Short mmCIF file of N, CA and C in Angstrom, two decimals:
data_model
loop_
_atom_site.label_atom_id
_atom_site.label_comp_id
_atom_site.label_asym_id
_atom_site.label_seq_id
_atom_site.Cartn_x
_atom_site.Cartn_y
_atom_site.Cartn_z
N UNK T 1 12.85 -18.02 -5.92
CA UNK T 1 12.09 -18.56 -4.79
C UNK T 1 10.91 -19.35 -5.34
N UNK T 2 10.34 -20.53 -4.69
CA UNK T 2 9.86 -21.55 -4.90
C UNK T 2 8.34 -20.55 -4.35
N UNK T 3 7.38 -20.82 -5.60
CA UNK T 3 5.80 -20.63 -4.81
C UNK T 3 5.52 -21.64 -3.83
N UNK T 4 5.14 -21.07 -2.42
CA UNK T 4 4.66 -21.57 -1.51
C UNK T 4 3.18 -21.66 -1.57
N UNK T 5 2.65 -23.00 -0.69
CA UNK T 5 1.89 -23.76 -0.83
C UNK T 5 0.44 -22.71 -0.50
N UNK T 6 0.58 -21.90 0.26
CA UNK T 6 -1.06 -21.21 0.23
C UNK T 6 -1.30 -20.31 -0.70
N UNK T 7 0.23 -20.20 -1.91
CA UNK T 7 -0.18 -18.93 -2.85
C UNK T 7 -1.06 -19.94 -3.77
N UNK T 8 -1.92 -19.29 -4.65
CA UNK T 8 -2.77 -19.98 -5.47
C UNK T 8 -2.02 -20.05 -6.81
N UNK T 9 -1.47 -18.93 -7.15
CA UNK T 9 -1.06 -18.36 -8.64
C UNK T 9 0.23 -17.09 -8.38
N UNK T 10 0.68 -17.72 -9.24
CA UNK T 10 1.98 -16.16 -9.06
C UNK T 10 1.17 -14.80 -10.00
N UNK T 11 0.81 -14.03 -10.11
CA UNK T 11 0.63 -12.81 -10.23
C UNK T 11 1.40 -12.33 -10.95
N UNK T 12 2.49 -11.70 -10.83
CA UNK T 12 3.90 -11.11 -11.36
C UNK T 12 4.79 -11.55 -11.06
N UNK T 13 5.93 -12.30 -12.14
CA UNK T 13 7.04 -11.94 -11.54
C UNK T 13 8.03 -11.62 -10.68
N UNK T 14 9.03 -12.05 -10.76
CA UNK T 14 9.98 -11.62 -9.72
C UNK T 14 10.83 -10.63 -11.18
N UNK T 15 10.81 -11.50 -11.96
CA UNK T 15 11.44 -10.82 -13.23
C UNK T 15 10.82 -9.30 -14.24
N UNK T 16 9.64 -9.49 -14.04
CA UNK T 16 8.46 -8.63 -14.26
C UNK T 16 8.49 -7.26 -13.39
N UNK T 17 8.60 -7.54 -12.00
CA UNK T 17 8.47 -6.59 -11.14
C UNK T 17 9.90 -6.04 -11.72
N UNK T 18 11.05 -6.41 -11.38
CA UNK T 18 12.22 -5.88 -11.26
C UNK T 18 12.43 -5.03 -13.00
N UNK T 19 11.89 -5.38 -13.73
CA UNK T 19 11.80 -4.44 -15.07
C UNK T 19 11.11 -3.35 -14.64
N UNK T 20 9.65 -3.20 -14.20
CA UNK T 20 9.10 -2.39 -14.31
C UNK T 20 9.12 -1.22 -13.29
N UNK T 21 9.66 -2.09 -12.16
CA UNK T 21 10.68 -1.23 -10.99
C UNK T 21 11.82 -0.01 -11.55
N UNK T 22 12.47 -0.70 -12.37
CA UNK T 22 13.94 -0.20 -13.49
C UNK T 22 12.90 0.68 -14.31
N UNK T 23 12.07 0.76 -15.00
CA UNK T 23 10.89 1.76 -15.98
C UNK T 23 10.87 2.96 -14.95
N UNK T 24 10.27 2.69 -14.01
CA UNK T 24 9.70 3.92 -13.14
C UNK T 24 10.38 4.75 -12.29
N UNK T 25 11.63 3.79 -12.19
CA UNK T 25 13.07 4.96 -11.70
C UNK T 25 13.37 5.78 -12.82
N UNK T 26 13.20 4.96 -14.02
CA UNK T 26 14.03 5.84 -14.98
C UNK T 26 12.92 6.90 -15.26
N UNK T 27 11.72 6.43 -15.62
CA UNK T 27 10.85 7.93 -15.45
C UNK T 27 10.90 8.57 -14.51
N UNK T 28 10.76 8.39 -13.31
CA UNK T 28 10.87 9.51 -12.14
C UNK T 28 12.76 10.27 -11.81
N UNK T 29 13.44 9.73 -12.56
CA UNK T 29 15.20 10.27 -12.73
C UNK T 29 14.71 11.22 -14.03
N UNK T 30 14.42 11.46 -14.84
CA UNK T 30 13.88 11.54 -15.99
C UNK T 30 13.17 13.37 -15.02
N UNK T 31 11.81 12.93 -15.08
CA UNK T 31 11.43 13.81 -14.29
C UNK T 31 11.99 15.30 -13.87
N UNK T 32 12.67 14.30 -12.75
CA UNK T 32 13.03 15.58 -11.64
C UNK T 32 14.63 16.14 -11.51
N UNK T 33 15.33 15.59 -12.95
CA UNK T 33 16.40 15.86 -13.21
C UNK T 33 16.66 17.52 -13.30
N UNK T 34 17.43 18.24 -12.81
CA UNK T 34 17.68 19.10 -12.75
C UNK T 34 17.11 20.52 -11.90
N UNK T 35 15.89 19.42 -10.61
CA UNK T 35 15.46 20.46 -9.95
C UNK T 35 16.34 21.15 -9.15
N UNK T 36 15.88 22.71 -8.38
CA UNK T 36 16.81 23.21 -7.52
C UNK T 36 16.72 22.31 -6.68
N UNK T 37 16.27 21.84 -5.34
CA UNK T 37 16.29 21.02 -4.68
C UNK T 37 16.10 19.57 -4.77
N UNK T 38 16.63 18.60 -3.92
CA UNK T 38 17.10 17.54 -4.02
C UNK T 38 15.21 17.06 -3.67
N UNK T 39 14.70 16.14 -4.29
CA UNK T 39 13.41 15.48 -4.21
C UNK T 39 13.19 14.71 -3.05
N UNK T 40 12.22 14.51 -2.15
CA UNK T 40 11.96 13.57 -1.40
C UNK T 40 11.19 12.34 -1.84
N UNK T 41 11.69 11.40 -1.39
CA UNK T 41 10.79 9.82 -1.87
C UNK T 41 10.22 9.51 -0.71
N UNK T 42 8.95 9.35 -0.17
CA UNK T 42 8.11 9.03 1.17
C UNK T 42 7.52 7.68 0.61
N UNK T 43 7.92 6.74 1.68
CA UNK T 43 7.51 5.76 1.79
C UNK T 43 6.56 5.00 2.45
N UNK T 44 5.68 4.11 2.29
CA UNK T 44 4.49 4.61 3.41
C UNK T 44 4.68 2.88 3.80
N UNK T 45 5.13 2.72 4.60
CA UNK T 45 5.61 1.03 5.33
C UNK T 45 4.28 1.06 5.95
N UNK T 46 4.22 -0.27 6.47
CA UNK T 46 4.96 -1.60 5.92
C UNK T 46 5.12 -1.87 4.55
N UNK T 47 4.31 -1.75 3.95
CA UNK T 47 3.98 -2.95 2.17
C UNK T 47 5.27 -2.27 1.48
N UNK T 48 5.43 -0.70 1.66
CA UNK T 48 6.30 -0.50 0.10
C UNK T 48 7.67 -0.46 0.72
N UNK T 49 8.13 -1.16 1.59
CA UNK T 49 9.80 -0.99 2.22
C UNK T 49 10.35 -2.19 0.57
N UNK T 50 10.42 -2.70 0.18
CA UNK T 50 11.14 -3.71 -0.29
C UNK T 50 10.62 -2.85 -2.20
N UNK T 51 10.23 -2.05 -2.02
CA UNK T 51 9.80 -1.77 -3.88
C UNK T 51 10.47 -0.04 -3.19
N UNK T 52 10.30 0.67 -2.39
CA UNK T 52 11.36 2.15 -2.51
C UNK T 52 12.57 1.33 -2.24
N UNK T 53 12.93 0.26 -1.53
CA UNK T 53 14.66 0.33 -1.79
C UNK T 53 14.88 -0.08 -2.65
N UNK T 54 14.15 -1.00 -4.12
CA UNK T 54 14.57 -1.57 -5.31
C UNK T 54 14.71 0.02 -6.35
N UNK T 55 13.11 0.77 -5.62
CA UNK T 55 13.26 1.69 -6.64
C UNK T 55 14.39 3.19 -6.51
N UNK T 56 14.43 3.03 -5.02
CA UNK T 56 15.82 4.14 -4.66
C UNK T 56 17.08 4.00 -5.16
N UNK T 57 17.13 2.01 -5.47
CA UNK T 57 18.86 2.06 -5.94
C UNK T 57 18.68 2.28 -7.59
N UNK T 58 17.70 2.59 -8.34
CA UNK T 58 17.94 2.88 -9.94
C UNK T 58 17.52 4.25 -10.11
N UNK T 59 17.02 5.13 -9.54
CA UNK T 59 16.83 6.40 -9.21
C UNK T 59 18.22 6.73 -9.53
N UNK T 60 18.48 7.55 -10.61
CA UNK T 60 19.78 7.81 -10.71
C UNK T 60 20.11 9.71 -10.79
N UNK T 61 19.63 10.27 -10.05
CA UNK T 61 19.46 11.29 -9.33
C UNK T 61 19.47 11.19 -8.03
N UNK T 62 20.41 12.38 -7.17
CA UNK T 62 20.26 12.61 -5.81
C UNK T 62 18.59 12.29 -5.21
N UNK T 63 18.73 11.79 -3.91
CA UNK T 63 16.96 11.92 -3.62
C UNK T 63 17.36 12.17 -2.14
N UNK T 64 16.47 12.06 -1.25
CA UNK T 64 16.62 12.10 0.24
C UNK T 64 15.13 11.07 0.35
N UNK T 65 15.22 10.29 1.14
CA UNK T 65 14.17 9.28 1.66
C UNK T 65 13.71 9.02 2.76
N UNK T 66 12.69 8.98 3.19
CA UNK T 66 11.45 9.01 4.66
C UNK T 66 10.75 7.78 4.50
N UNK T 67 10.00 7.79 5.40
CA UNK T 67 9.44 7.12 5.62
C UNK T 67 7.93 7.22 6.51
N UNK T 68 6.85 6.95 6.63
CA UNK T 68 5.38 7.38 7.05
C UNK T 68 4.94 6.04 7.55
N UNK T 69 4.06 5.61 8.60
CA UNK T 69 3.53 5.09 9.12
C UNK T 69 1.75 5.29 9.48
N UNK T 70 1.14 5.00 8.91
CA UNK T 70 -0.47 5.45 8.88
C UNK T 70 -1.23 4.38 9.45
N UNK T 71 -2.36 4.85 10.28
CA UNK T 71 -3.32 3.47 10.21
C UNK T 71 -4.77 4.49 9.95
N UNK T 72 -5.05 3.84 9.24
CA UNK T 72 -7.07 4.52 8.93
C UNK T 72 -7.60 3.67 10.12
N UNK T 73 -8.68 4.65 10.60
CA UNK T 73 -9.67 4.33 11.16
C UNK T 73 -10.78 4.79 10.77
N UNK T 74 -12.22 4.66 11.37
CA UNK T 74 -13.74 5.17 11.27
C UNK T 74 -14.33 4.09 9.94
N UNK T 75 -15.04 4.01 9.05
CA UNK T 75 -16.03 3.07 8.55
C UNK T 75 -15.27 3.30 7.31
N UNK T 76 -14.39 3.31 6.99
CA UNK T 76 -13.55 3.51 5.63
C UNK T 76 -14.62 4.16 4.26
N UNK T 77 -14.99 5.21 4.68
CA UNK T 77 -15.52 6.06 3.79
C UNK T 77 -15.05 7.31 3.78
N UNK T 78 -15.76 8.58 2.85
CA UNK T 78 -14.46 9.59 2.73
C UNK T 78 -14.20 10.03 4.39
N UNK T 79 -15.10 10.38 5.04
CA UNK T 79 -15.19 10.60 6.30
C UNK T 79 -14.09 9.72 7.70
N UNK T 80 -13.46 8.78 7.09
CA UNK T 80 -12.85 8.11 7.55
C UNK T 80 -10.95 9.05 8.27
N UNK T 81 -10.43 9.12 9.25
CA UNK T 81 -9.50 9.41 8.95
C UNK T 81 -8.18 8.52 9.34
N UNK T 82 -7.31 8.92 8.98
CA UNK T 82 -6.17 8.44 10.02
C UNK T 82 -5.09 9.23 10.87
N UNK T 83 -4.20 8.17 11.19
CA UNK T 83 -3.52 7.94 12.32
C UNK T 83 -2.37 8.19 11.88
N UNK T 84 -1.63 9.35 12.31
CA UNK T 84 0.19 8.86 11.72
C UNK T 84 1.03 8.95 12.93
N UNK T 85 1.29 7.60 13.03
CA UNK T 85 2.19 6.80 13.67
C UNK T 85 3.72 6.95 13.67
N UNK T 86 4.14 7.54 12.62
CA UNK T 86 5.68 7.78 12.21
C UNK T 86 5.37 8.81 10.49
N UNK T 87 5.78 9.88 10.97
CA UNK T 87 5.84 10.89 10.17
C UNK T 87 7.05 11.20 9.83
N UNK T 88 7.07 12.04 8.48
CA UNK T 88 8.25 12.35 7.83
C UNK T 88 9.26 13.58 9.17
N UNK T 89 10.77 12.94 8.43
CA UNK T 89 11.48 13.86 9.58
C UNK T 89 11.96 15.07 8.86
N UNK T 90 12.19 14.80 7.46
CA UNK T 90 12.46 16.02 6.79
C UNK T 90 11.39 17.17 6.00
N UNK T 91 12.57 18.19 6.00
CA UNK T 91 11.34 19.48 5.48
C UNK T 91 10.73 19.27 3.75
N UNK T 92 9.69 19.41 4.20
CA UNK T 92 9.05 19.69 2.50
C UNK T 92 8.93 20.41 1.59
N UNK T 93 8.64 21.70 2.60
CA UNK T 93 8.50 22.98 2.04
C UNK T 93 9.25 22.99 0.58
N UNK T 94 8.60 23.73 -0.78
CA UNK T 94 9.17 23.65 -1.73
C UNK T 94 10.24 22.59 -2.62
N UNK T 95 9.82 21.23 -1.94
CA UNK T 95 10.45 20.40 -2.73
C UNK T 95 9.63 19.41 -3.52
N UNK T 96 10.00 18.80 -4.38
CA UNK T 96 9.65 17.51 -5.00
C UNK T 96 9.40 16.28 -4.31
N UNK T 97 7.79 16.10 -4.05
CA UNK T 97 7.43 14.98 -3.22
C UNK T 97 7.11 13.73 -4.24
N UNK T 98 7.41 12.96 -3.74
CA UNK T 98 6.80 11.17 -4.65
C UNK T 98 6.57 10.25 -3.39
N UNK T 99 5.28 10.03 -3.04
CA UNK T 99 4.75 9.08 -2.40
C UNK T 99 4.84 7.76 -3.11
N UNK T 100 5.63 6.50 -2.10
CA UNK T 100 5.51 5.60 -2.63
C UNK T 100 4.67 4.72 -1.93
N UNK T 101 4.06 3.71 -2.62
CA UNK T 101 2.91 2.54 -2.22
C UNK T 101 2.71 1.76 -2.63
N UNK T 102 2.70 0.53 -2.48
CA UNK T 102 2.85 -0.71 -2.36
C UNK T 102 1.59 -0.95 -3.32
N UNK T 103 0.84 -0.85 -2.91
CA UNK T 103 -0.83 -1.19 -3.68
C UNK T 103 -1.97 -0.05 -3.17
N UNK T 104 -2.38 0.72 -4.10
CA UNK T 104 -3.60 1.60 -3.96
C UNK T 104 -5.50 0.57 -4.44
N UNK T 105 -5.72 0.85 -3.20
CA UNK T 105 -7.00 0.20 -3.16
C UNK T 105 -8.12 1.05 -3.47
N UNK T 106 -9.20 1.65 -2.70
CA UNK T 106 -9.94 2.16 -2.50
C UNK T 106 -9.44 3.57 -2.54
N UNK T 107 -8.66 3.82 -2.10
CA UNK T 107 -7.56 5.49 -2.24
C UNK T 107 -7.63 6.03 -1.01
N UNK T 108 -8.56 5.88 0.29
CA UNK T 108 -9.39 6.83 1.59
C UNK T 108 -7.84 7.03 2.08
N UNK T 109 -7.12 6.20 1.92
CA UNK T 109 -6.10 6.43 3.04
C UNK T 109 -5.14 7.02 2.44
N UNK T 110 -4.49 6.93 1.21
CA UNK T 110 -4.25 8.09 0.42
C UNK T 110 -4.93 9.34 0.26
N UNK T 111 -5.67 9.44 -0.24
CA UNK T 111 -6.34 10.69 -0.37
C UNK T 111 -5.80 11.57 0.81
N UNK T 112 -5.60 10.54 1.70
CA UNK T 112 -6.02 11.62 3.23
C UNK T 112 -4.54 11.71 3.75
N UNK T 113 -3.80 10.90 3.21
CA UNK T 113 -1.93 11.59 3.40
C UNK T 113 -1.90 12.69 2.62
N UNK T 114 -2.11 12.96 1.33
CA UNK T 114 -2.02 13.92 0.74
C UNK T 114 -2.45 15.39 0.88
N UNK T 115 -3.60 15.16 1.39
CA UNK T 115 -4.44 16.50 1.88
C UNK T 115 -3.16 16.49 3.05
N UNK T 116 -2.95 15.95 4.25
CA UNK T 116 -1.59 16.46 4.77
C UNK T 116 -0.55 16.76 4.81
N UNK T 117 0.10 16.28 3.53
CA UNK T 117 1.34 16.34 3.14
C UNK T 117 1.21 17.59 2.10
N UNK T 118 0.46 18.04 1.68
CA UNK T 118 0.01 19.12 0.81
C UNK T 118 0.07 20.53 1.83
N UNK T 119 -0.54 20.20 2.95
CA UNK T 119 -0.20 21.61 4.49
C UNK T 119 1.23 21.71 4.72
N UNK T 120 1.68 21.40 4.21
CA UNK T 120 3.41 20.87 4.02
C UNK T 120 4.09 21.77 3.10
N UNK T 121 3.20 22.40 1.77
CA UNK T 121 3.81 23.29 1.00
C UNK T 121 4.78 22.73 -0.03
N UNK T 122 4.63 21.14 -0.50
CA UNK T 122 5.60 21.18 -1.66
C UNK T 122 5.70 21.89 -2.68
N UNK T 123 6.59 21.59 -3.66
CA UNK T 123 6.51 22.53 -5.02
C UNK T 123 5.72 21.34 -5.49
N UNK T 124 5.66 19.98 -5.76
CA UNK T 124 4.79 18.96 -6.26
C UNK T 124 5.01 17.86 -5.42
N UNK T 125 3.54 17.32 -5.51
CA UNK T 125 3.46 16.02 -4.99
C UNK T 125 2.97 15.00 -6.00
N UNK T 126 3.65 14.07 -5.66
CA UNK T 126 3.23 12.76 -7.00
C UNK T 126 3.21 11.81 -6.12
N UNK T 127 2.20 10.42 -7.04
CA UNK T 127 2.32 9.27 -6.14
C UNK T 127 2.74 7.98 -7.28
N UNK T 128 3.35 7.38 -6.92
CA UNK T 128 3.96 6.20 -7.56
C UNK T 128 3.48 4.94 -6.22
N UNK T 129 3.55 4.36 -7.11
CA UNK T 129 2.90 2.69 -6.90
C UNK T 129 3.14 1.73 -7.54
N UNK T 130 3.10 0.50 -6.92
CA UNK T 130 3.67 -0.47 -7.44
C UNK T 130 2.35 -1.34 -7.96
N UNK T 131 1.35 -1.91 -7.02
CA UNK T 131 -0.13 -2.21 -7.65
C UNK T 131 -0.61 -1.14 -7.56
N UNK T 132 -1.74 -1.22 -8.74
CA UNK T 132 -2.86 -0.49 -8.78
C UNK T 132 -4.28 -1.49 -8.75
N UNK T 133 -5.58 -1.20 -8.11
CA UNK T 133 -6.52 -1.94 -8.36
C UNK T 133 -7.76 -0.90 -8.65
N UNK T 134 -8.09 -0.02 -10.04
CA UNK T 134 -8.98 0.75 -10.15
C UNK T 134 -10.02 0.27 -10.17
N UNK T 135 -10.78 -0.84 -9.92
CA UNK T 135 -11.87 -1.83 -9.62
C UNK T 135 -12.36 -1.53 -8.22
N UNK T 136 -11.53 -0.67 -7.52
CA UNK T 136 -11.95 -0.97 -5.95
C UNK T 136 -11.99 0.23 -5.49
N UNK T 137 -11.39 1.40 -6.38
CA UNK T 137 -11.07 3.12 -6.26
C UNK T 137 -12.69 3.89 -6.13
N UNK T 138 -12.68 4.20 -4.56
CA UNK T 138 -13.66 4.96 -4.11
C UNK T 138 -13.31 6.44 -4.15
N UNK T 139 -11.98 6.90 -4.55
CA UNK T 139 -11.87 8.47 -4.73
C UNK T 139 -11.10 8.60 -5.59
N UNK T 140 -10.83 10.00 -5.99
CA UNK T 140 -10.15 10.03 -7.27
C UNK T 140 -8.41 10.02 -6.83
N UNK T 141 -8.20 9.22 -7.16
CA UNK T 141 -6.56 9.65 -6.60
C UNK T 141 -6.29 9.44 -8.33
N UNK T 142 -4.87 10.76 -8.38
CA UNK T 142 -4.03 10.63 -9.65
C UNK T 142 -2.76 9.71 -9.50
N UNK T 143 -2.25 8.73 -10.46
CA UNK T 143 -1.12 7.61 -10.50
C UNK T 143 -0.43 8.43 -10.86
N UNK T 144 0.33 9.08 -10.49
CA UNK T 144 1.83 9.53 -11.65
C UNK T 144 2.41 8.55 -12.22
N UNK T 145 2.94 7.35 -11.26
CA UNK T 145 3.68 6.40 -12.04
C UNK T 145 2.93 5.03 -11.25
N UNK T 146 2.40 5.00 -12.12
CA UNK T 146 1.81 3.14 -12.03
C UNK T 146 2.70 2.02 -12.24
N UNK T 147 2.90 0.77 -11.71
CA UNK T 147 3.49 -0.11 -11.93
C UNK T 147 2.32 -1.07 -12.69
N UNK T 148 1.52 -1.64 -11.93
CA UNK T 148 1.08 -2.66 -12.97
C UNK T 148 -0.71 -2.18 -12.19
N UNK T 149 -2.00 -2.36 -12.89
CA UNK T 149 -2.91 -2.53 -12.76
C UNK T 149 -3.11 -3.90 -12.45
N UNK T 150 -4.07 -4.40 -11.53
CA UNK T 150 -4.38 -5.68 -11.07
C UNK T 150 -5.94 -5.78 -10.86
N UNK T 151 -6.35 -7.04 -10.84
CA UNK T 151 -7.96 -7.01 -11.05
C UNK T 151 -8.21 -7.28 -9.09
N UNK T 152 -9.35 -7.49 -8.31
CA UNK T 152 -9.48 -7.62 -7.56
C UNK T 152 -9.41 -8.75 -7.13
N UNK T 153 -8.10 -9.03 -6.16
CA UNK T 153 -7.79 -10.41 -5.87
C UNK T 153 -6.78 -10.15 -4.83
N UNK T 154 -6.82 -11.03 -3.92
CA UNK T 154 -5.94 -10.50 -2.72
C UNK T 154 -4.67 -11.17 -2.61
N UNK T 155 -3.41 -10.17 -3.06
CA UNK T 155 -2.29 -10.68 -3.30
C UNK T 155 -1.58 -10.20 -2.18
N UNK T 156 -0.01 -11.05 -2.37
CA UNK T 156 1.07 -10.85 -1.42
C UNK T 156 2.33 -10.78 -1.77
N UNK T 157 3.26 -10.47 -1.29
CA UNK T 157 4.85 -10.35 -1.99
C UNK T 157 5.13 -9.10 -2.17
N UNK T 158 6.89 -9.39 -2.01
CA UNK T 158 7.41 -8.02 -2.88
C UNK T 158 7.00 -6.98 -1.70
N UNK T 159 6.95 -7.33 -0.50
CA UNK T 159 6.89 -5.96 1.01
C UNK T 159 5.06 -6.13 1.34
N UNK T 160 4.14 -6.58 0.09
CA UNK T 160 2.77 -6.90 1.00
C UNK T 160 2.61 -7.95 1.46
N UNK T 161 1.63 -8.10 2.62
CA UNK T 161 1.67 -9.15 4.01
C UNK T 161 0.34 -10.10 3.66
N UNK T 162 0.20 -11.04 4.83
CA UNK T 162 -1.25 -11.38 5.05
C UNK T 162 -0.79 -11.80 5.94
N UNK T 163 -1.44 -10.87 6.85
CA UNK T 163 -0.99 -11.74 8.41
C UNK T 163 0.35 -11.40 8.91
N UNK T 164 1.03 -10.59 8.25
CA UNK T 164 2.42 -10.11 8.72
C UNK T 164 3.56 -11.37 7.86
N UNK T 165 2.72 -12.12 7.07
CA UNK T 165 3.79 -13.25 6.34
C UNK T 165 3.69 -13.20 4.83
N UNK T 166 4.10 -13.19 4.02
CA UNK T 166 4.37 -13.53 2.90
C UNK T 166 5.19 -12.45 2.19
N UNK T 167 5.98 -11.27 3.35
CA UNK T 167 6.38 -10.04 2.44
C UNK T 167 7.62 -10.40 1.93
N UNK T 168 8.06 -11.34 2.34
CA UNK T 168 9.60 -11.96 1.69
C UNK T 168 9.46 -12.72 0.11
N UNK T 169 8.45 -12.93 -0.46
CA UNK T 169 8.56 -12.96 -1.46
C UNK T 169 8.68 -12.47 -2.14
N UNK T 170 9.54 -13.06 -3.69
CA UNK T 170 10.01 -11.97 -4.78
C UNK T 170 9.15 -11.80 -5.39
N UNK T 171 8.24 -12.36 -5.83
CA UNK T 171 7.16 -12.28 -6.83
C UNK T 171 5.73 -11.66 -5.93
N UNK T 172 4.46 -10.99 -6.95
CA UNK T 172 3.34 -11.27 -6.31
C UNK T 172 2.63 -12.29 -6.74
N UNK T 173 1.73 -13.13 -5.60
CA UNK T 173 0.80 -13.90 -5.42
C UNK T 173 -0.63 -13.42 -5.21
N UNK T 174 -1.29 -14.63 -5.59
CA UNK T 174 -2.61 -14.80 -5.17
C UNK T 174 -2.80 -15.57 -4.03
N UNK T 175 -3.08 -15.19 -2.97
CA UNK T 175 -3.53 -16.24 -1.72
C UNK T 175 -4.35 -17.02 -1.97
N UNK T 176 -4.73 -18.37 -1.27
CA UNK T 176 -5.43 -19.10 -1.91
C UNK T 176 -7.22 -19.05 -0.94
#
């Protein structure tokens, strides 16, 4: 796909992503190979629909997959909470959780799935991501599996939006 005219700079790859996509299945297959129960992959849409189905088809272990819908509200500080809009349908209790996400910013809105998904009772919860921006991280969140660190710059592609447009790209961008 051809960079379109309001991206400034391609960012990553289309070729880039899809390696490091293939890395982090194989670590997270790696992982959770041989647990008693089958692992859940939670997806937290919009941004990460197009990076859990790249990373669900190299996952080469059984998984079961969800999906979460959040919106934060209040002054985006820790005090801030959210909204879940579309919650997981399957049970957690004692299984292998991996939150997936598109890009971790500031963390408030993570942080604060976890503290819920944690009342949930897994045996572990991990979070995998596709950006990271620790330049902008107001709480401590742990990466299990990082895809790429990024400096502060407001990108798109690869399932993230601006404006509800640019998630059809293969690569990430810089908006201009």
């Amino acid at each position: 796909m051809k960079k379109d005219e309001n991206i400034d700079k391609i960012l990553i790859s289309a070729d880039d992503i899809n390696k490091k996509v293939k890395e982090l299945a194989r670590e997270i297959s790696d992982n959770l190979k041989g647990k008693e129960s089958i692992p859940c992959i939670i997806g937290l849409l919009k941004g990460s629909f197009i990076f859990i189905a790249d990373l669900s088809r190299y996952i080469d272990i059984p998984i079961e997959i969800d999906f979460m819908i959040v919106s934060s509200y209040g002054n985006n500080k820790i005090g801030s909470e959210i909204k879940i809009l579309k919650d997981v349908d399957i049970p957690l209790t004692g299984r292998d959780v991996i939150i997936v996400e598109d890009i971790i910013d500031t963390g408030y809105t993570l942080e604060k799935i976890c503290e819920v998904l944690k009342t949930r009772n897994p045996a572990s919860l991990k979070i995998c991501t596709l950006l990271n921006k620790p330049s902008r991280r107001k709480v401590d969140i742990k990466i299990d599996y990082n895809g790429f660190d990024i400096e502060d710059e407001f990108v798109v592609g690869y399932g993230i939006d601006y404006a509800q447009k640019y998630r059809n790209l293969t690569y990430i961008g810089v908006v201009k």
